[in-house]
Coordinates of N, CA, C and O in Angstrom, one line a residue:
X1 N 92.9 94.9 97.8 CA 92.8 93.9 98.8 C 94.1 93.0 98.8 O 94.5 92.6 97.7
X2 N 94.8 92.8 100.2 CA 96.2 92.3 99.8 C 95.6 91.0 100.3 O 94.8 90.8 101.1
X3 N 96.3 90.1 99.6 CA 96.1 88.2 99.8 C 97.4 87.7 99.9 O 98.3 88.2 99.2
X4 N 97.6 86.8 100.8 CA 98.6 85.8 101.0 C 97.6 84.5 100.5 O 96.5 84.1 100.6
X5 N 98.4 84.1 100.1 CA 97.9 82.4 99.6 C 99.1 81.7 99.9 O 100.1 82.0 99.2
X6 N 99.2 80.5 101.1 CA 100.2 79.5 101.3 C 99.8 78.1 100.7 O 98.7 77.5 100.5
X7 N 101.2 77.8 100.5 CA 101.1 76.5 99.9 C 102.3 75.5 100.0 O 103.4 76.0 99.8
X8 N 102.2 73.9 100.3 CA 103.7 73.3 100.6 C 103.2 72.6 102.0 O 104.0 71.9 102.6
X9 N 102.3 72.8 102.5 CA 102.0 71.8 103.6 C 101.7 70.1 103.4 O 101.3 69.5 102.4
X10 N 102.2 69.3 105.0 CA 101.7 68.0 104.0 C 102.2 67.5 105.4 O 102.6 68.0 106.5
X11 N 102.1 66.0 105.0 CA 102.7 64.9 106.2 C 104.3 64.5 106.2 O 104.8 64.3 105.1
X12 N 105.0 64.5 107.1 CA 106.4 64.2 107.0 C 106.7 63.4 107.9 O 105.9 63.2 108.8
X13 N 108.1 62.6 107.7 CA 108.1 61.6 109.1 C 109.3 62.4 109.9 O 109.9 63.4 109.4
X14 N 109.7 61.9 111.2 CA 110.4 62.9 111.9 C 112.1 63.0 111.4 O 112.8 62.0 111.0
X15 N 112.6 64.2 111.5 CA 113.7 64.5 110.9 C 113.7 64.5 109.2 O 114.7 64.5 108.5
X16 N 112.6 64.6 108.6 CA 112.6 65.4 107.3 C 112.2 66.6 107.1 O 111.9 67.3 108.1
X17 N 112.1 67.2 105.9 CA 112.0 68.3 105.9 C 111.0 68.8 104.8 O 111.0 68.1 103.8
X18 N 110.1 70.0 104.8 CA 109.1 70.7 104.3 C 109.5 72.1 103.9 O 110.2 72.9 104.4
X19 N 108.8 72.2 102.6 CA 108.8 74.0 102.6 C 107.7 74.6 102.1 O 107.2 74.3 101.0
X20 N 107.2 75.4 103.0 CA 105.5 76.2 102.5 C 106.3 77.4 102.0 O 107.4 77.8 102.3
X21 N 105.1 78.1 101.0 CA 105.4 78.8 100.4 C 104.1 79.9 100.8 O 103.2 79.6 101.5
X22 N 104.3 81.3 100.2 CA 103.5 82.0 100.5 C 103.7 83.1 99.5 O 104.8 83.6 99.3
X23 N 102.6 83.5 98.8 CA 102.9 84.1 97.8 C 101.7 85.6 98.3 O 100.7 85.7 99.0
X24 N 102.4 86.5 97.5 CA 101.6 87.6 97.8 C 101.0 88.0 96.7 O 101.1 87.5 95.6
X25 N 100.4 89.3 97.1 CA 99.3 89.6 95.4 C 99.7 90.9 95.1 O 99.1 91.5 94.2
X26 N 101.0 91.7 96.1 CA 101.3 93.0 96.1 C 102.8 92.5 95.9 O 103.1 91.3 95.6
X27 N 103.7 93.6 96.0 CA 105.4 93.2 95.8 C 106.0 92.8 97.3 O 105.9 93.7 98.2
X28 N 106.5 91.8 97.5 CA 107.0 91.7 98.5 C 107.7 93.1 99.5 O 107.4 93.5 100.7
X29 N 108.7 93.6 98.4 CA 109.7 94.5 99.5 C 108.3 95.6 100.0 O 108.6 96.2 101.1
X30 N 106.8 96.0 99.3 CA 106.2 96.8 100.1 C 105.4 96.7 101.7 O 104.8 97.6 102.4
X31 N 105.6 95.2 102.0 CA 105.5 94.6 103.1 C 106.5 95.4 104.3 O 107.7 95.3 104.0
X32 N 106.2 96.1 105.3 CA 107.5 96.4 106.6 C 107.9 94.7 107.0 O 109.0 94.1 107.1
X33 N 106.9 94.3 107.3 CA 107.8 93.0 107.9 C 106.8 91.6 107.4 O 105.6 91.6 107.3
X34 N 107.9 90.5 107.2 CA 106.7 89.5 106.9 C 107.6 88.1 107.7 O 108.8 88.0 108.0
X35 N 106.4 87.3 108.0 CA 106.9 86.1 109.2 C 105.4 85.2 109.0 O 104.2 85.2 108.6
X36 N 106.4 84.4 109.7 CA 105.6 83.1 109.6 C 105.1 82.4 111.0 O 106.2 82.4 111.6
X37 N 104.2 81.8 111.7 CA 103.3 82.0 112.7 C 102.9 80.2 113.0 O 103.1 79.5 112.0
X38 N 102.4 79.5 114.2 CA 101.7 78.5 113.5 C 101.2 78.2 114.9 O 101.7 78.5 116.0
X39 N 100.0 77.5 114.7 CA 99.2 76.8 116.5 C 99.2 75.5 115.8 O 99.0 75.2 114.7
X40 N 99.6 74.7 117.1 CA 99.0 73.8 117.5 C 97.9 73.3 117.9 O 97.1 74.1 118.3
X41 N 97.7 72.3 117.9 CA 96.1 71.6 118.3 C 96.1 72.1 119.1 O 97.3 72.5 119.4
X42 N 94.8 72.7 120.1 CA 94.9 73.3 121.7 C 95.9 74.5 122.0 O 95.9 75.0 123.1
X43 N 96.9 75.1 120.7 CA 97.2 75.7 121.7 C 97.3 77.0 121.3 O 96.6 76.9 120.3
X44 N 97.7 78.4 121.3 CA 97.9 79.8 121.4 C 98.4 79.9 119.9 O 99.5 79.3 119.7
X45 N 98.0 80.4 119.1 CA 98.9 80.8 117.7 C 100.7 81.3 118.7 O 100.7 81.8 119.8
X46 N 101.7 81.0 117.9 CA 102.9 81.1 118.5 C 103.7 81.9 117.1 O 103.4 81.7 115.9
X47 N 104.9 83.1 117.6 CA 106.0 83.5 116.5 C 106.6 81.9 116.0 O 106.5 80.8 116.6
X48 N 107.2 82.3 115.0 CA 108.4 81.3 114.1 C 109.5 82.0 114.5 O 110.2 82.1 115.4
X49 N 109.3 82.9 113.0 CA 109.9 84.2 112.0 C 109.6 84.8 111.7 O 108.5 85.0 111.5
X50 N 110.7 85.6 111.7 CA 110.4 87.0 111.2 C 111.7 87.7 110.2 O 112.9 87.6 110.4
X51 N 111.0 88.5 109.0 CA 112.0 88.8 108.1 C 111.7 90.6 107.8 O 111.1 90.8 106.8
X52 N 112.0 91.5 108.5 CA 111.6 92.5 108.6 C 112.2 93.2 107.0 O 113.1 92.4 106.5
X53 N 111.9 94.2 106.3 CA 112.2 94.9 105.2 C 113.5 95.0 105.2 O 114.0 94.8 104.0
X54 N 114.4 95.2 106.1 CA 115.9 95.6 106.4 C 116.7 94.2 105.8 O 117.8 94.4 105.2
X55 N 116.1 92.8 106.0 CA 116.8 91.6 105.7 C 117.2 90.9 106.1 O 117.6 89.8 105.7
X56 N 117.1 91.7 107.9 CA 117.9 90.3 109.3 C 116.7 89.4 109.5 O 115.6 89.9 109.2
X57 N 116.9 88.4 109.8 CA 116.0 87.3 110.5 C 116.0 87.2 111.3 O 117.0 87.6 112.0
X58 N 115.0 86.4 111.8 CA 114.9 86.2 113.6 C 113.9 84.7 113.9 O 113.1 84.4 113.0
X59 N 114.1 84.2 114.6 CA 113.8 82.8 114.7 C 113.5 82.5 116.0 O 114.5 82.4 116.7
X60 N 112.6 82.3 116.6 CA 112.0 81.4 117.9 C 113.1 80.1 118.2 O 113.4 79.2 117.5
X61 N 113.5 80.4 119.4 CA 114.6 79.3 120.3 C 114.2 78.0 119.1 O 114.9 77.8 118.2
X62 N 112.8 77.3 119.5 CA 112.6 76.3 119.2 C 113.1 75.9 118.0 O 113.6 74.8 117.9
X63 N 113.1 76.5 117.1 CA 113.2 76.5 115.5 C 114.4 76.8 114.7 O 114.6 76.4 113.6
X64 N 115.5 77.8 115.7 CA 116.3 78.5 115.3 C 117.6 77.2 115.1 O 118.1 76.6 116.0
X65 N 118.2 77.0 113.3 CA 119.3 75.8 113.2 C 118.6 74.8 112.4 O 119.1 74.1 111.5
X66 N 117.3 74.9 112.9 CA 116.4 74.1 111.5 C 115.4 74.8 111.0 O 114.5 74.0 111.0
X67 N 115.0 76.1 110.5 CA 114.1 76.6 109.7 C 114.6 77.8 109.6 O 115.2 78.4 110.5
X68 N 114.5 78.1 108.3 CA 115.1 78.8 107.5 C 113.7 80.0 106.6 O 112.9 79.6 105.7
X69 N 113.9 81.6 107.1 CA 113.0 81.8 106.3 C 113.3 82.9 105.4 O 114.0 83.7 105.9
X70 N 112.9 83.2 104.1 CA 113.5 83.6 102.8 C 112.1 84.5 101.9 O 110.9 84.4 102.1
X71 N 112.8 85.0 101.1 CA 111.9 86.1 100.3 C 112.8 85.9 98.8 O 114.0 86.0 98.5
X72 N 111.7 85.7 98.0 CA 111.5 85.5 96.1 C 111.3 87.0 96.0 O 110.1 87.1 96.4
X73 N 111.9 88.6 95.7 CA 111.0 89.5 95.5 C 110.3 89.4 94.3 O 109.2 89.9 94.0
X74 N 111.4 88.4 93.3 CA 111.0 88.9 91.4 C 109.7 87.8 91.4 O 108.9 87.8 90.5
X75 N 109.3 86.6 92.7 CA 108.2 86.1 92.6 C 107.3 86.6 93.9 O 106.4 85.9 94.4
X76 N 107.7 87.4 94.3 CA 106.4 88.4 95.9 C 106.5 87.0 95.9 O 105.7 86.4 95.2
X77 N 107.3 86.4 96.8 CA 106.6 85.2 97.5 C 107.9 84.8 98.5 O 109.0 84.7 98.2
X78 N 107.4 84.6 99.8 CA 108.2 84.5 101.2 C 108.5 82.8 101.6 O 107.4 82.3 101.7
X79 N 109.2 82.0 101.7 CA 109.6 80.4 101.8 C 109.6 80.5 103.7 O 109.9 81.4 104.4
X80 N 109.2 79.1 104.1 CA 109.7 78.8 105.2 C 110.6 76.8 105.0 O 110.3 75.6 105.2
X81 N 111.4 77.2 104.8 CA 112.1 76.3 104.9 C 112.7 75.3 105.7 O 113.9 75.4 105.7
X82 N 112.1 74.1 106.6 CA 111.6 73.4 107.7 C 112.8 71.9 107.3 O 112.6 71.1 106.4
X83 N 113.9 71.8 108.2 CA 114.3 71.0 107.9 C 114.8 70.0 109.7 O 115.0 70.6 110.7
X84 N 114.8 69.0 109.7 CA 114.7 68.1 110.6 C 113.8 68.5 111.7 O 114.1 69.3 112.5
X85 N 112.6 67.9 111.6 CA 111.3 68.1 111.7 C 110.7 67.7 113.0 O 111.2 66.6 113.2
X86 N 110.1 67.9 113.8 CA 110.0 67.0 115.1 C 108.2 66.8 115.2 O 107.4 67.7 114.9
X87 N 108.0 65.8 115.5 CA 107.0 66.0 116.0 C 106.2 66.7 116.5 O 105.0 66.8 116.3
X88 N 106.9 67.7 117.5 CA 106.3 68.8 118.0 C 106.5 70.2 117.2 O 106.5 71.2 117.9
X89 N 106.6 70.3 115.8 CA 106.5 70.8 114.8 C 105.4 70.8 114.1 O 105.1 71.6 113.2
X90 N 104.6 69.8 114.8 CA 103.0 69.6 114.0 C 101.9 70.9 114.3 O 101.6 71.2 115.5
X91 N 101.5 71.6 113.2 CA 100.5 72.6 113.5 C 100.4 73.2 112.3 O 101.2 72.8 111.3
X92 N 99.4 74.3 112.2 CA 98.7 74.7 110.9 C 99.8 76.0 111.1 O 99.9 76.7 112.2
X93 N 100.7 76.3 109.9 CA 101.4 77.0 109.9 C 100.8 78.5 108.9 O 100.2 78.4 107.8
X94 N 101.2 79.8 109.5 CA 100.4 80.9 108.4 C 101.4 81.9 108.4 O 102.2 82.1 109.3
X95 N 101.4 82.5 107.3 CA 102.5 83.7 106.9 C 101.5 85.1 107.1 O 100.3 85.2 106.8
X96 N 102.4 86.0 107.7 CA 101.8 87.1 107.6 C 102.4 88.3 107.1 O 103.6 88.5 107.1
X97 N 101.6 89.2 106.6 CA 102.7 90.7 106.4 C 101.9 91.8 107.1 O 100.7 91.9 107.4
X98 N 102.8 92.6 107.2 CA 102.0 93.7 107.3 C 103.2 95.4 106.6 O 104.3 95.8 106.6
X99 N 101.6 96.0 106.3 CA 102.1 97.5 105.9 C 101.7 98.4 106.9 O 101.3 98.1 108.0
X100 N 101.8 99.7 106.1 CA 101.0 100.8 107.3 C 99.8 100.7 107.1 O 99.1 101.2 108.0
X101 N 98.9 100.1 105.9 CA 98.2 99.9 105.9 C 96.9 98.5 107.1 O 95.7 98.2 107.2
X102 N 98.1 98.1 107.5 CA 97.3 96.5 108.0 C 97.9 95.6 108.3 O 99.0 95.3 107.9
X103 N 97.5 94.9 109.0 CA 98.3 93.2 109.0 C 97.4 91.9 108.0 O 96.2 92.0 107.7
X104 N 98.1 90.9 107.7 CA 97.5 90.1 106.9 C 98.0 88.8 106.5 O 99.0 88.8 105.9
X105 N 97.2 87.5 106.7 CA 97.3 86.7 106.9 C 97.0 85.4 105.6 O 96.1 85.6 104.8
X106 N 97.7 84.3 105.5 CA 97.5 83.4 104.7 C 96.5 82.6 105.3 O 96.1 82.7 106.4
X107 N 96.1 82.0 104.6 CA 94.7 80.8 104.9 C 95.3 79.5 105.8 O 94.7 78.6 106.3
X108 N 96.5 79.8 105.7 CA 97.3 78.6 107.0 C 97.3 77.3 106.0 O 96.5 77.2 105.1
X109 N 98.3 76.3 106.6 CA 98.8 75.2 105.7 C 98.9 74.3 107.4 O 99.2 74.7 108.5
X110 N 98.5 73.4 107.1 CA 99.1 71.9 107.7 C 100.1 71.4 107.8 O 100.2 70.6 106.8
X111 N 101.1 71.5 108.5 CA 102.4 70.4 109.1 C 102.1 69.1 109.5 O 101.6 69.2 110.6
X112 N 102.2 68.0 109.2 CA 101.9 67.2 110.5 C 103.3 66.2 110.1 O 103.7 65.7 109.1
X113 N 103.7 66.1 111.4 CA 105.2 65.2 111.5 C 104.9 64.2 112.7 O 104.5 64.4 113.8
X114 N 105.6 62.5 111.6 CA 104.5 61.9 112.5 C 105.5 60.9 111.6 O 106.1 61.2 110.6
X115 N 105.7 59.4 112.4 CA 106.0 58.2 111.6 C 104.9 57.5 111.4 O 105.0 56.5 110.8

């Protein structure tokens, strides 16, 4: 059974910065691709990131210049690194991976950016 467990969520005020973490229970590089995901109150789970096995990154307009996303392999654990923060940044944020075996999901973390 593959588990993501995230962690590093919290309250920030606007223009600071956060980093969740996401740790796996398998080795990172056996993941094809792992990224990070998040909805808003009301609204559609939406992409972030994405960090496919190869190494390039990819980043949603919105986000792309302030979040930053990264891979620990010697700790199987994937970072999203959130830096000048906006309010409209607030949502339950989740990491996912997937193999050939499946896709798979963390228990989701809380953002909320807010004065």
């Amino acid at each position: 059974q593959v588990q993501l467990v995230e962690s590093g969520g919290g309250l920030v005020q606007p223009g600071g910065s956060l980093r969740l973490s996401c740790a796996a229970s398998r080795p990172i590089f056996s993941f094809l691709v792992m990224g990070w995901y998040r909805q808003a109150p009301g609204k559609q789970r939406e992409w972030v990131a994405t960090r496919p096995r190869t190494g390039s990154r990819y980043y949603a307009d919105s986000v792309t210049g302030r979040f930053t996303i990264s891979i620990d392999n010697a700790k199987n654990t994937m970072y999203l690194q959130m830096d000048s923060l906006k309010p409209e940044d607030t949502a339950v944020y989740y990491c996912n991976g997937n193999t050939s075996q499946g896709s798979y999901w963390g228990q989701g973390s809380q953002v909320t950016v807010s004065s």
